[in-house]
């Protein structure tokens, strides 16, 4: 292909992608692929400037205005920042050096002869001079939020307009939609500055919280959707789609869901989309001469925005010199997966506003800021096969086997397709090119298929009629999305899963009994049922493939240790359908002994708090089966033991009757740990805040749950508060 055709093809592909991304909010290629094509075109145009056409995507930024929104001309353009694709922490050093080099070249201009065209008469700002004398540069480091940029215009403290970025010069008026975000104040808090008010005194710290609100204030920031809100929204959409609602659709990622909501023409629909906001800068603002605040540093701006009632990320911090920037890059990278929202990198900004002015802009990008990206959370890959896996309860799950891709910091080779319905809805086929996403602790997912790259003749996926492991018949029960193998315990796949579940951390916690070993034990018929586990001797274990004597010994010890357990863990470990950890605890607490649970009728089981007919029926059916009773008897016979009898009446526990909701990241406790501690003290831990919630325990980056707590006036405590309630003190 000649270079001219290639460039034309790239232009067409990029323009199409930009239209899908910006105008339709429905991208078909991941950002990394867009960036790759963009760079390819840039390289061609650099080598052959004659091929640079005015319609080339390299010649413009951003989106066309969607018909239906009024255009808004930004009084101060919404610029973009230079983005380094370098995903390592080393970029900080480079940025720091670029800033210094620029200052040094400005300094050299002042040293030229006055007649020289490059001569600069005015001396450098004193801070710039201090930097040149060797002082470290003060920065502010912030996360790069993955949403869409919005400008909020406040006049005399009242929100009058919200606009998208558009092409940077002209955006869209989305005020109606933005007004529905509860995090965005319609009226700022604080005192309104009057021109007659004396100006604040110069110097640091003077304003912490005390800046008067300028008559004109444009706040720049990012509208985004939290991951949990995104998952819940897509879940709702899937339910509506299953119910035949043609207007429902799922979103590819939180950013697109957010963009779609902000640019939704019907504000009523926008209002139902859970959006959040972080402020990170200023646009137009009343100048100090006219009574506006005389900010000296970006950090002050952030503090003032927070004091006026705007959400500012708690992750933003000041950093001295490149080393502290690099440390921020590493710290945030380590936290990235656990954050409640997507970020795609970090942003470094020179803190001093005088230094920012000194540095200025290159074309449309400031020299005083740079973005450093993290590895992408979406990638393209191909589907090599669709396997069907059999779970503990016989549920069949289609799993896409992928050509390995590095995404979200790990190499992904599998992605679940959940069930037949889901596989068909996405229409994933063998040979397809797909977008894979992995964000946070969320399991990797195929988000969509590039339909135009499908190999001819690829057949649609369908579930097998017989179990791929034991060849038993596969059935799909009325009104259920799942297919099941009817082989039960005779199906080796189900036996393996049952064993893995029994050994899992929150069940019997048998360390070292992992997938590979379980495969060997079941396939080699060493273990046919749960009690067999405790009958294995050292000799049969050590005889297994790749089993060192030491590991065999460790496993035997772990098995021995697991014998001492609790009734709740044991009930959970049995893998009774619909009996999760919480239900197992409820049953153990209510009945006190295993015999009582086993002997209970369905109606007696229904007396257990929080146990409904489905669970009661399932427990009753389980213990009705002679082979299940047999397994339980044998497990007791090999020495599984727990303290029987009703535990201390729940009412006597310190937090009995109290309901807690956990949100955000606690400084030292994991969510599991906090939950265990609360439950041990008799409290219930719930996932959503209501008027009945006793306390919300909030950590860093707590979001909508915290807000709801405030709205419902539910007391909010932090980790220390929690420990105090638990009576532990420190
Ligand atoms: S500052 C002149 N700070 O990244 C500098 N931008 O090209 C203005 N973004 O679309 C931007 N997080 O919406 C800044 N902490 C942050 C940011 C951030 C995300 C977005 C912004 C813009 C792009 C910058």
XYZ file of C-alpha atoms and ligand atoms in Angstrom:
754
model
C 0.000 0.000 0.000
C 1.395 3.456 -0.787
C 1.880 5.940 1.991
C -0.847 8.266 0.748
C -3.497 5.532 0.866
C -2.232 4.471 4.277
C -2.603 8.007 5.637
C -6.106 8.282 4.184
C -7.065 4.983 5.789
C -5.719 6.061 9.146
C -7.560 9.374 8.914
C -10.809 7.596 8.128
C -10.374 5.073 10.944
C -9.471 7.782 13.464
C -12.299 10.085 12.444
C -14.750 7.229 12.711
C -13.373 6.305 16.136
C -13.531 9.937 17.299
C -17.138 10.206 16.178
C -18.042 7.043 18.075
C -16.156 8.189 21.137
C -17.080 11.845 21.422
C -20.363 12.225 19.639
C -22.042 8.881 20.139
C -20.359 7.940 23.451
C -20.049 4.416 22.068
C -16.417 3.703 21.211
C -15.582 0.623 19.212
C -11.842 0.580 19.697
C -9.974 0.964 22.993
C -7.964 4.081 23.696
C -4.654 2.277 23.288
C -5.586 1.294 19.770
C -6.686 4.871 19.015
C -3.399 6.200 20.392
C -1.450 3.701 18.312
C -3.224 4.676 15.059
C -2.916 8.362 15.966
C 0.830 8.059 16.492
C 1.185 6.132 13.258
C -0.571 8.949 11.383
C 1.474 11.602 13.194
C 4.674 9.833 12.175
C 3.582 9.658 8.517
C 2.600 13.333 8.540
C 5.885 14.326 10.130
C 7.819 12.551 7.393
C 5.463 13.716 4.613
C 4.026 17.123 5.605
C 2.247 17.342 2.218
C -0.060 14.549 3.393
C -1.289 16.589 6.360
C -4.863 17.450 5.330
C -7.073 19.937 7.192
C -9.492 17.152 8.106
C -6.735 15.090 9.692
C -7.573 14.173 13.288
C -4.090 15.333 14.241
C -5.220 18.870 13.395
C -7.999 19.202 15.927
C -8.929 18.283 19.462
C -12.174 16.962 20.830
C -15.734 16.685 19.747
C -18.327 18.094 17.472
C -21.189 19.726 19.289
C -24.162 17.391 19.495
C -27.308 18.904 18.003
C -29.585 19.693 20.882
C -27.159 21.425 23.217
C -26.486 25.132 23.065
C -22.847 25.915 22.284
C -20.914 27.688 25.037
C -17.815 29.690 24.240
C -15.277 29.250 27.029
C -13.982 32.638 28.160
C -10.766 30.893 29.170
C -10.085 27.957 26.823
C -10.145 24.457 28.283
C -6.677 23.248 27.447
C -5.305 19.782 27.490
C -2.095 18.620 29.075
C 0.825 16.908 27.468
C 0.507 13.198 28.046
C 3.564 11.054 28.373
C 2.841 7.499 27.389
C 5.798 6.386 29.486
C 4.083 4.341 32.180
C 6.984 4.262 34.629
C 7.757 6.540 37.542
C 10.921 7.739 35.760
C 8.923 10.373 33.888
C 8.984 12.652 36.929
C 12.702 13.210 36.514
C 12.265 14.100 32.863
C 9.481 16.600 33.584
C 11.479 18.278 36.345
C 14.416 18.588 33.987
C 12.278 20.082 31.205
C 10.965 22.724 33.605
C 14.495 23.598 34.736
C 15.817 23.685 31.181
C 13.119 26.093 30.112
C 13.855 28.413 33.026
C 17.564 28.266 32.233
C 16.959 29.229 28.601
C 14.800 32.161 29.710
C 17.601 33.201 32.038
C 20.074 33.106 29.145
C 17.775 35.441 27.173
C 18.103 38.095 29.874
C 21.882 37.846 29.546
C 21.906 38.651 25.797
C 22.642 42.090 24.314
C 19.583 44.406 24.202
C 19.730 44.560 20.390
C 19.358 40.766 20.030
C 15.897 39.687 18.863
C 15.826 37.058 21.621
C 16.773 39.529 24.320
C 14.492 39.614 27.343
C 14.450 42.760 29.432
C 12.456 41.784 32.510
C 14.189 39.568 35.056
C 12.832 36.109 35.894
C 10.373 35.689 38.708
C 12.201 35.321 42.069
C 10.924 31.764 42.484
C 12.331 30.867 39.071
C 15.650 32.390 40.116
C 15.638 30.347 43.299
C 15.041 27.205 41.223
C 17.966 28.085 38.985
C 20.053 28.523 42.108
C 19.310 24.885 42.940
C 16.124 24.925 44.986
C 13.783 21.996 44.404
C 10.614 22.808 42.483
C 7.373 22.614 44.431
C 4.693 20.559 42.696
C 1.184 19.342 43.254
C 0.577 15.754 42.176
C -2.959 14.605 41.449
C -4.625 11.531 40.027
C -5.697 11.799 36.420
C -9.385 11.060 36.727
C -10.902 9.072 33.898
C -14.116 10.885 33.142
C -14.922 13.981 31.172
C -13.850 17.555 31.714
C -16.500 20.030 32.799
C -16.398 23.750 33.455
C -18.746 25.094 36.148
C -19.470 28.803 36.131
C -20.491 30.392 39.424
C -21.597 34.014 39.589
C -21.728 35.459 43.083
C -21.544 31.943 44.435
C -24.460 30.588 42.395
C -24.030 27.921 39.715
C -25.184 29.529 36.478
C -23.721 27.305 33.806
C -21.998 23.979 33.228
C -20.287 23.190 29.954
C -18.392 20.318 28.403
C -14.957 20.864 26.969
C -15.946 20.390 23.332
C -13.010 21.424 21.166
C -11.526 23.460 24.007
C -12.870 26.768 22.677
C -16.540 25.892 22.452
C -18.352 23.293 24.491
C -21.941 22.305 25.130
C -24.292 23.741 27.705
C -25.110 20.798 29.964
C -26.282 22.832 32.951
C -29.559 20.931 33.342
C -27.798 17.591 33.574
C -24.989 18.783 35.815
C -27.452 20.306 38.258
C -28.570 16.759 39.061
C -25.163 15.864 40.578
C -25.538 16.056 44.298
C -21.806 16.516 44.780
C -21.841 19.777 42.855
C -23.051 22.641 45.045
C -25.655 24.859 43.420
C -24.564 27.568 45.820
C -21.013 27.800 47.156
C -20.417 27.948 50.862
C -18.597 30.900 52.374
C -18.626 34.615 52.227
C -19.055 36.438 48.922
C -16.297 38.847 48.166
C -17.361 42.457 47.703
C -15.105 44.812 45.791
C -14.899 46.984 48.868
C -13.549 44.175 51.053
C -9.871 44.525 51.875
C -7.651 42.124 49.960
C -6.343 39.192 51.983
C -2.797 39.585 53.221
C -0.077 38.004 51.148
C 1.607 34.890 52.437
C 0.978 31.217 52.886
C -1.813 29.627 54.766
C -3.690 32.883 55.128
C -6.666 31.531 53.334
C -7.090 27.902 54.434
C -10.841 27.901 54.262
C -11.039 31.637 54.478
C -11.047 32.746 50.855
C -14.018 34.926 50.003
C -15.958 33.642 46.990
C -15.053 35.697 43.905
C -17.962 37.260 41.975
C -16.970 35.252 38.885
C -15.583 31.756 39.324
C -15.152 28.980 36.813
C -14.283 25.643 38.322
C -12.676 23.053 36.097
C -12.934 19.421 36.986
C -13.857 15.908 35.996
C -17.264 14.275 36.048
C -16.881 10.537 36.522
C -18.793 7.476 37.589
C -17.682 5.338 40.525
C -16.993 1.692 39.755
C -19.700 0.413 42.098
C -22.227 2.837 40.634
C -21.175 1.732 37.149
C -21.599 -1.967 37.987
C -25.006 -1.295 39.517
C -26.093 0.764 36.507
C -25.075 -1.969 34.067
C -26.786 -4.561 36.241
C -30.000 -2.503 36.090
C -29.611 -2.183 32.338
C -29.137 -5.950 31.965
C -32.303 -6.557 33.970
C -34.222 -4.151 31.781
C -32.826 -5.780 28.642
C -33.811 -9.214 29.940
C -37.291 -7.799 30.501
C -37.401 -6.763 26.852
C -36.765 -3.032 27.253
C -35.339 -1.922 23.915
C -34.191 1.462 25.196
C -31.854 -0.169 27.720
C -28.169 -0.641 26.911
C -25.079 -1.471 28.897
C -21.994 0.749 28.934
C -18.472 -0.214 28.015
C -16.775 1.511 30.960
C -17.460 4.099 33.663
C -16.109 6.929 31.553
C -18.507 6.243 28.716
C -21.394 5.828 31.091
C -20.502 9.206 32.604
C -20.081 10.882 29.229
C -23.370 9.421 28.045
C -25.164 10.696 31.121
C -23.742 14.216 30.934
C -24.646 14.503 27.257
C -28.026 12.900 27.683
C -30.644 15.116 26.068
C -33.271 14.149 28.629
C -32.233 15.529 32.059
C -34.655 13.143 33.772
C -32.608 10.213 32.474
C -29.357 11.969 33.344
C -30.650 12.385 36.891
C -30.939 8.607 37.275
C -27.288 8.080 36.383
C -25.085 8.174 39.450
C -22.337 10.680 38.664
C -19.562 12.106 40.806
C -17.209 15.055 40.433
C -13.701 16.166 41.374
C -12.569 19.779 41.010
C -8.926 20.245 39.953
C -8.509 23.774 38.666
C -9.845 27.151 37.611
C -11.011 28.799 34.414
C -12.189 32.384 34.406
C -11.996 34.135 37.784
C -12.365 37.697 39.017
C -8.811 39.095 39.128
C -7.325 40.233 42.449
C -7.530 43.887 41.321
C -11.300 43.497 41.098
C -11.714 41.749 44.419
C -10.857 38.169 43.421
C -8.569 36.007 45.542
C -4.849 36.500 45.109
C -3.805 32.857 44.931
C -0.080 32.178 44.982
C -0.129 28.429 44.524
C -2.220 25.732 42.894
C -2.414 24.024 46.276
C -4.178 27.090 47.656
C -6.643 26.892 44.788
C -7.471 23.293 45.710
C -7.925 24.196 49.384
C -10.177 27.129 48.481
C -12.280 24.958 46.139
C -12.714 22.441 48.937
C -13.652 25.169 51.399
C -16.252 26.498 48.987
C -17.913 23.099 49.029
C -16.501 21.456 45.911
C -15.170 17.892 46.068
C -11.370 17.778 45.773
C -9.629 14.396 45.799
C -7.947 13.482 49.061
C -5.201 11.834 46.990
C -3.816 15.145 45.701
C -0.634 16.150 47.486
C 2.228 18.579 47.442
C 5.591 17.215 46.323
C 9.064 18.750 46.513
C 11.198 17.889 43.505
C 11.157 14.934 41.123
C 11.751 12.251 43.759
C 8.540 13.053 45.599
C 6.629 13.098 42.319
C 7.980 9.654 41.494
C 6.965 8.455 44.963
C 3.442 9.748 44.320
C 3.362 7.912 40.986
C 4.314 4.656 42.725
C 1.964 5.125 45.697
C -1.039 5.857 43.540
C -0.172 2.980 41.182
C -0.223 0.648 44.193
C -3.586 2.008 45.304
C -5.120 2.166 41.848
C -6.921 -1.183 41.896
C -8.482 -0.499 45.261
C -9.761 2.981 44.420
C -13.516 3.301 44.033
C -13.087 5.060 40.661
C -10.979 4.701 37.510
C -7.894 6.790 37.018
C -5.712 6.532 33.956
C -2.584 8.133 35.312
C -1.254 10.977 37.407
C -0.893 14.688 36.706
C 2.068 16.746 37.907
C 1.574 20.501 38.189
C 4.047 23.208 39.136
C 2.608 24.585 42.377
C 3.656 28.234 42.271
C 1.333 30.256 40.042
C 4.129 32.782 39.397
C 6.301 29.949 38.140
C 3.389 28.682 36.025
C 3.119 32.128 34.408
C 6.856 32.174 33.816
C 6.692 28.786 32.115
C 3.665 29.560 29.948
C 2.424 27.393 27.093
C 3.683 25.615 24.010
C 0.904 25.875 21.441
C -2.103 24.732 23.477
C -0.420 22.846 26.275
C 0.995 24.304 29.480
C 4.694 23.754 30.143
C 3.910 23.583 33.856
C 1.844 20.387 33.776
C 2.205 16.884 32.440
C 0.159 13.686 32.615
C 1.787 10.298 33.084
C -0.359 7.388 32.096
C -0.618 4.026 33.793
C -0.929 0.799 31.835
C -4.250 0.761 30.023
C -7.217 -1.034 31.502
C -8.568 -1.930 28.077
C -6.844 -3.817 25.290
C -7.625 -5.584 22.060
C -7.112 -9.309 21.761
C -8.590 -12.336 20.015
C -10.779 -15.176 21.228
C -9.000 -18.478 20.666
C -11.730 -20.712 22.076
C -14.814 -20.630 24.239
C -14.537 -23.255 26.973
C -17.390 -24.356 29.169
C -16.482 -24.769 32.844
C -18.503 -26.681 35.415
C -18.927 -25.142 38.850
C -19.548 -26.574 42.313
C -23.317 -26.640 41.907
C -23.077 -27.872 38.322
C -23.517 -24.438 36.791
C -21.985 -24.221 33.324
C -19.994 -21.081 32.615
C -18.697 -20.173 29.159
C -15.181 -18.757 29.388
C -13.422 -16.987 26.532
C -9.843 -18.190 26.123
C -7.886 -15.178 24.933
C -4.586 -14.589 23.232
C -2.612 -13.294 26.255
C -2.787 -9.506 26.700
C -1.301 -7.210 29.327
C -4.189 -5.166 30.673
C -4.745 -3.338 33.952
C -1.315 -4.470 35.133
C -1.726 -8.239 34.630
C -1.624 -10.710 31.766
C -5.131 -11.860 31.003
C -5.852 -15.141 29.208
C -9.434 -15.853 30.333
C -12.611 -13.845 30.584
C -15.896 -15.154 31.864
C -18.933 -14.796 29.648
C -21.229 -15.589 32.620
C -23.927 -17.603 30.829
C -25.357 -18.353 27.434
C -27.600 -15.287 27.445
C -24.675 -12.995 28.143
C -22.406 -14.710 25.596
C -25.078 -14.296 22.955
C -25.918 -10.744 23.909
C -22.309 -9.735 23.403
C -22.212 -12.194 20.523
C -18.689 -13.349 21.251
C -17.450 -15.968 18.772
C -14.251 -17.931 18.343
C -11.829 -15.910 16.193
C -13.348 -12.572 17.182
C -11.294 -9.499 17.979
C -12.566 -8.198 21.307
C -11.973 -5.396 23.802
C -10.949 -6.780 27.170
C -11.170 -4.662 30.263
C -9.709 -5.165 33.692
C -10.131 -2.359 36.209
C -9.714 -2.548 39.923
C -10.254 -5.935 41.499
C -13.003 -6.520 38.988
C -12.479 -9.758 37.051
C -11.433 -9.306 33.433
C -14.321 -8.888 31.076
C -14.977 -8.904 27.361
C -16.699 -5.586 26.873
C -17.418 -5.762 23.186
C -16.632 -7.373 19.872
C -15.253 -5.595 16.804
C -17.923 -6.928 14.486
C -16.200 -5.845 11.290
C -13.127 -7.931 12.085
C -14.972 -11.235 12.474
C -13.560 -14.079 10.387
C -16.118 -15.365 7.880
C -18.192 -18.322 8.996
C -17.564 -17.965 12.748
C -20.466 -19.839 14.369
C -22.619 -18.361 17.115
C -21.932 -19.724 20.589
C -24.338 -22.191 22.148
C -24.230 -24.295 25.308
C -23.455 -27.980 24.887
C -26.310 -30.424 25.472
C -24.064 -32.695 27.559
C -21.603 -31.872 30.340
C -18.128 -31.406 28.830
C -16.619 -33.149 31.871
C -18.890 -36.110 32.732
C -21.201 -36.259 29.723
C -24.331 -36.062 31.892
C -27.325 -34.262 30.479
C -27.342 -30.460 30.690
C -30.573 -28.754 31.728
C -31.759 -25.214 32.082
C -34.426 -24.720 34.708
C -37.539 -22.662 34.052
C -36.935 -18.972 34.528
C -33.179 -19.381 35.104
C -30.381 -18.019 32.985
C -27.984 -20.825 33.964
C -27.428 -24.232 32.431
C -26.521 -27.045 34.827
C -24.849 -30.423 34.615
C -27.142 -33.024 36.157
C -24.236 -35.292 37.122
C -24.080 -34.044 40.730
C -21.333 -35.532 42.856
C -20.616 -38.124 40.153
C -19.265 -35.320 37.962
C -15.532 -34.908 38.666
C -15.729 -31.191 37.907
C -18.348 -30.702 40.605
C -16.330 -32.822 43.027
C -13.254 -30.702 42.391
C -15.126 -27.473 42.927
C -16.733 -28.825 46.081
C -13.310 -29.728 47.422
C -11.833 -26.327 46.552
C -14.737 -24.585 48.197
C -14.452 -26.771 51.310
C -10.753 -25.896 51.598
C -11.159 -22.174 50.849
C -10.004 -19.513 53.257
C -13.402 -18.516 54.599
C -14.559 -22.146 54.832
C -12.227 -24.751 56.393
C -9.119 -22.765 55.461
C -6.857 -25.635 54.395
C -3.679 -24.005 53.199
C -1.936 -25.645 50.266
C -4.988 -27.434 48.887
C -5.073 -25.601 45.570
C -6.411 -26.255 42.116
C -3.494 -28.337 40.773
C -3.485 -30.629 43.781
C -7.249 -31.045 43.778
C -7.072 -32.020 40.086
C -4.553 -34.717 40.939
C -6.465 -35.980 43.958
C -9.757 -36.294 42.089
C -8.358 -37.502 38.750
C -6.169 -40.040 40.550
C -9.174 -41.140 42.623
C -7.161 -40.569 45.798
C -10.058 -38.488 47.108
C -13.630 -39.354 46.168
C -15.483 -37.509 48.911
C -14.705 -34.828 51.506
C -13.907 -37.261 54.355
C -11.314 -38.972 52.136
C -9.222 -35.831 52.537
C -8.555 -36.733 56.150
C -7.769 -40.354 55.314
C -4.816 -39.585 53.081
C -1.558 -40.754 54.505
C 1.904 -39.336 54.008
C 2.815 -42.138 51.622
C -0.082 -41.653 49.199
C 0.444 -37.883 49.246
C 4.186 -37.948 48.754
C 3.649 -40.336 45.837
C 1.787 -37.645 43.909
C 3.392 -35.891 40.989
C 5.531 -32.885 41.934
C 4.731 -33.306 45.621
C 7.784 -32.684 47.760
C 7.964 -34.387 51.158
C 7.916 -31.043 52.862
C 4.708 -29.983 51.076
C 3.064 -33.311 51.882
C 3.930 -32.795 55.524
C 2.626 -29.215 55.459
C -0.621 -30.292 53.880
C -1.191 -32.990 56.486
C -0.598 -30.407 59.182
C -3.010 -27.957 57.530
C -5.637 -30.704 57.339
C -5.121 -31.510 60.997
C -5.419 -27.838 61.923
C -8.642 -27.472 59.941
C -10.381 -30.048 62.106
C -10.880 -27.465 64.821
C -13.444 -25.095 63.338
C -16.779 -23.382 63.961
C -20.281 -24.557 63.107
C -20.738 -21.568 60.787
C -17.584 -22.345 58.806
C -18.526 -26.016 58.603
C -22.034 -25.260 57.326
C -20.602 -22.868 54.764
C -17.913 -25.403 53.738
C -20.504 -28.059 52.889
C -21.446 -26.004 49.858
C -25.196 -26.154 50.298
C -26.798 -24.212 47.466
C -27.815 -20.682 48.473
C -25.953 -20.937 51.789
C -23.276 -18.270 51.732
C -21.142 -17.188 54.623
C -23.742 -14.889 56.156
C -26.539 -17.453 55.988
C -24.255 -20.078 57.525
C -23.597 -17.701 60.412
C -27.310 -16.982 60.809
C -28.110 -20.696 60.920
C -25.317 -21.471 63.385
C -26.391 -18.669 65.673
C -30.069 -19.607 65.527
C -29.757 -23.377 65.982
C -26.571 -23.661 67.996
C -25.877 -27.289 67.034
C -25.481 -29.186 63.786
C -28.005 -31.811 64.845
C -30.604 -29.108 65.338
C -29.962 -27.737 61.823
C -30.077 -31.236 60.309
C -33.298 -32.095 62.094
C -35.070 -28.829 61.311
C -38.162 -28.816 59.146
C -38.519 -26.194 56.446
C -40.812 -24.152 58.647
C -38.375 -24.347 61.561
C -35.588 -23.231 59.231
C -37.770 -20.308 58.206
C -37.705 -19.089 61.813
C -34.030 -18.170 61.346
C -33.625 -14.408 60.952
C -32.986 -13.483 57.298
C -33.683 -16.997 55.984
C -36.352 -17.131 53.285
C -38.152 -20.014 51.589
C -35.512 -20.622 48.892
C -32.705 -21.017 51.437
C -34.836 -22.995 53.881
C -35.902 -25.360 51.101
C -32.348 -25.830 49.933
C -30.996 -26.588 53.429
C -33.805 -29.012 54.113
C -33.323 -30.849 50.802
C -29.582 -31.065 51.390
C -29.863 -32.769 54.762
C -32.636 -35.030 53.495
C -30.216 -36.738 51.131
C -28.759 -39.845 52.759
C -25.373 -39.375 51.067
C -25.054 -35.851 52.461
C -25.866 -37.072 55.994
C -23.297 -39.799 55.455
C -20.605 -37.269 54.471
C -21.367 -35.186 57.562
C -21.198 -38.238 59.864
C -17.912 -39.340 58.370
C -16.421 -35.855 58.712
C -17.330 -35.854 62.361
C -15.899 -39.357 62.676
C -12.518 -38.266 61.278
C -12.402 -35.598 63.954
C -13.918 -32.351 62.656
C -14.807 -30.508 65.800
C -16.366 -27.247 66.958
C -17.738 -25.881 70.178
C -21.426 -26.713 70.217
C -24.275 -25.116 72.026
C -25.870 -21.765 71.466
C -23.342 -18.989 71.606
C -23.682 -16.201 74.118
C -27.160 -14.857 73.489
C -26.650 -12.399 70.673
C -28.453 -9.759 72.692
C -25.576 -9.706 75.182
C -22.938 -8.882 72.596
C -21.809 -5.234 72.698
C -23.073 -4.278 69.236
C -26.160 -6.509 69.130
C -28.962 -5.019 67.048
C -26.710 -2.457 65.384
C -26.278 -2.283 61.615
C -23.081 -0.955 60.045
C -22.166 0.010 56.498
C -18.513 0.080 55.433
C -17.366 2.456 52.689
C -14.059 3.677 51.288
C -10.624 2.407 52.248
C -9.803 2.218 55.963
C -6.230 3.041 56.945
C -5.286 -0.348 58.397
C -8.241 -2.739 58.329
C -9.339 -4.576 55.217
C -13.052 -4.770 54.575
C -13.073 -8.470 55.556
C -11.316 -7.774 58.823
C -13.642 -4.934 59.775
C -16.651 -7.092 58.899
C -15.403 -10.030 60.985
C -14.746 -7.794 63.974
C -18.173 -6.208 63.768
C -19.979 -9.507 63.377
C -18.096 -11.034 66.260
C -19.399 -8.172 68.377
C -22.965 -8.983 67.339
C -23.425 -6.270 64.708
C -24.803 -6.744 61.214
C -22.896 -5.421 58.221
C -25.008 -4.241 55.332
C -24.189 -3.024 51.835
C -26.482 -0.037 51.679
C -27.288 2.912 53.885
C -30.839 3.401 55.139
C -32.510 5.224 58.005
C -32.051 2.037 60.043
C -28.266 2.065 59.646
C -26.656 2.664 63.040
C -23.252 3.792 61.775
C -21.398 4.294 58.528
C -17.688 3.530 58.821
C -15.994 5.693 56.206
C -12.423 5.498 54.934
C -10.525 7.315 52.198
C -12.390 8.064 48.975
C -15.764 7.111 50.413
C -18.448 8.126 47.950
C -22.180 7.897 47.521
C -22.723 5.853 50.697
C -21.103 8.553 52.757
C -23.224 11.163 51.065
C -26.330 9.147 51.759
C -25.302 8.823 55.389
C -25.063 12.606 55.633
C -28.406 13.034 53.897
C -30.114 10.586 56.269
C -28.194 11.946 59.262
C -26.682 8.541 60.015
C -23.634 8.899 62.296
C -20.347 8.537 60.409
C -17.233 7.196 62.119
C -13.708 6.384 60.986
C -11.504 3.404 61.816
C -10.535 4.840 65.194
C -14.194 5.386 65.998
C -14.897 1.798 65.024
C -12.135 0.478 67.254
C -13.438 2.600 70.107
C -16.923 1.097 69.665
C -15.431 -2.374 69.637
C -13.821 -1.505 72.912
C -10.308 -2.148 71.638
C -9.001 1.373 72.038
C -6.023 1.563 69.679
S -5.523 19.737 34.667
C -4.273 23.026 31.724
N -5.881 17.783 36.385
O -7.144 15.196 31.633
C -4.473 21.823 32.547
N -6.712 17.488 34.182
O -5.642 16.894 29.029
C -5.891 21.398 32.614
N -7.874 15.363 33.827
O -9.435 16.277 29.685
C -6.145 20.038 33.077
N -7.634 14.601 35.873
O -10.261 16.558 32.030
C -6.072 18.207 35.124
N -6.149 16.159 38.026
C -6.352 16.594 36.781
C -7.034 15.806 35.828
C -7.189 16.298 34.523
C -8.131 14.353 34.682
C -8.276 15.376 32.422
C -8.889 16.664 31.954
C -8.468 16.797 30.531
C -7.262 15.930 30.450
C -6.050 16.805 30.324
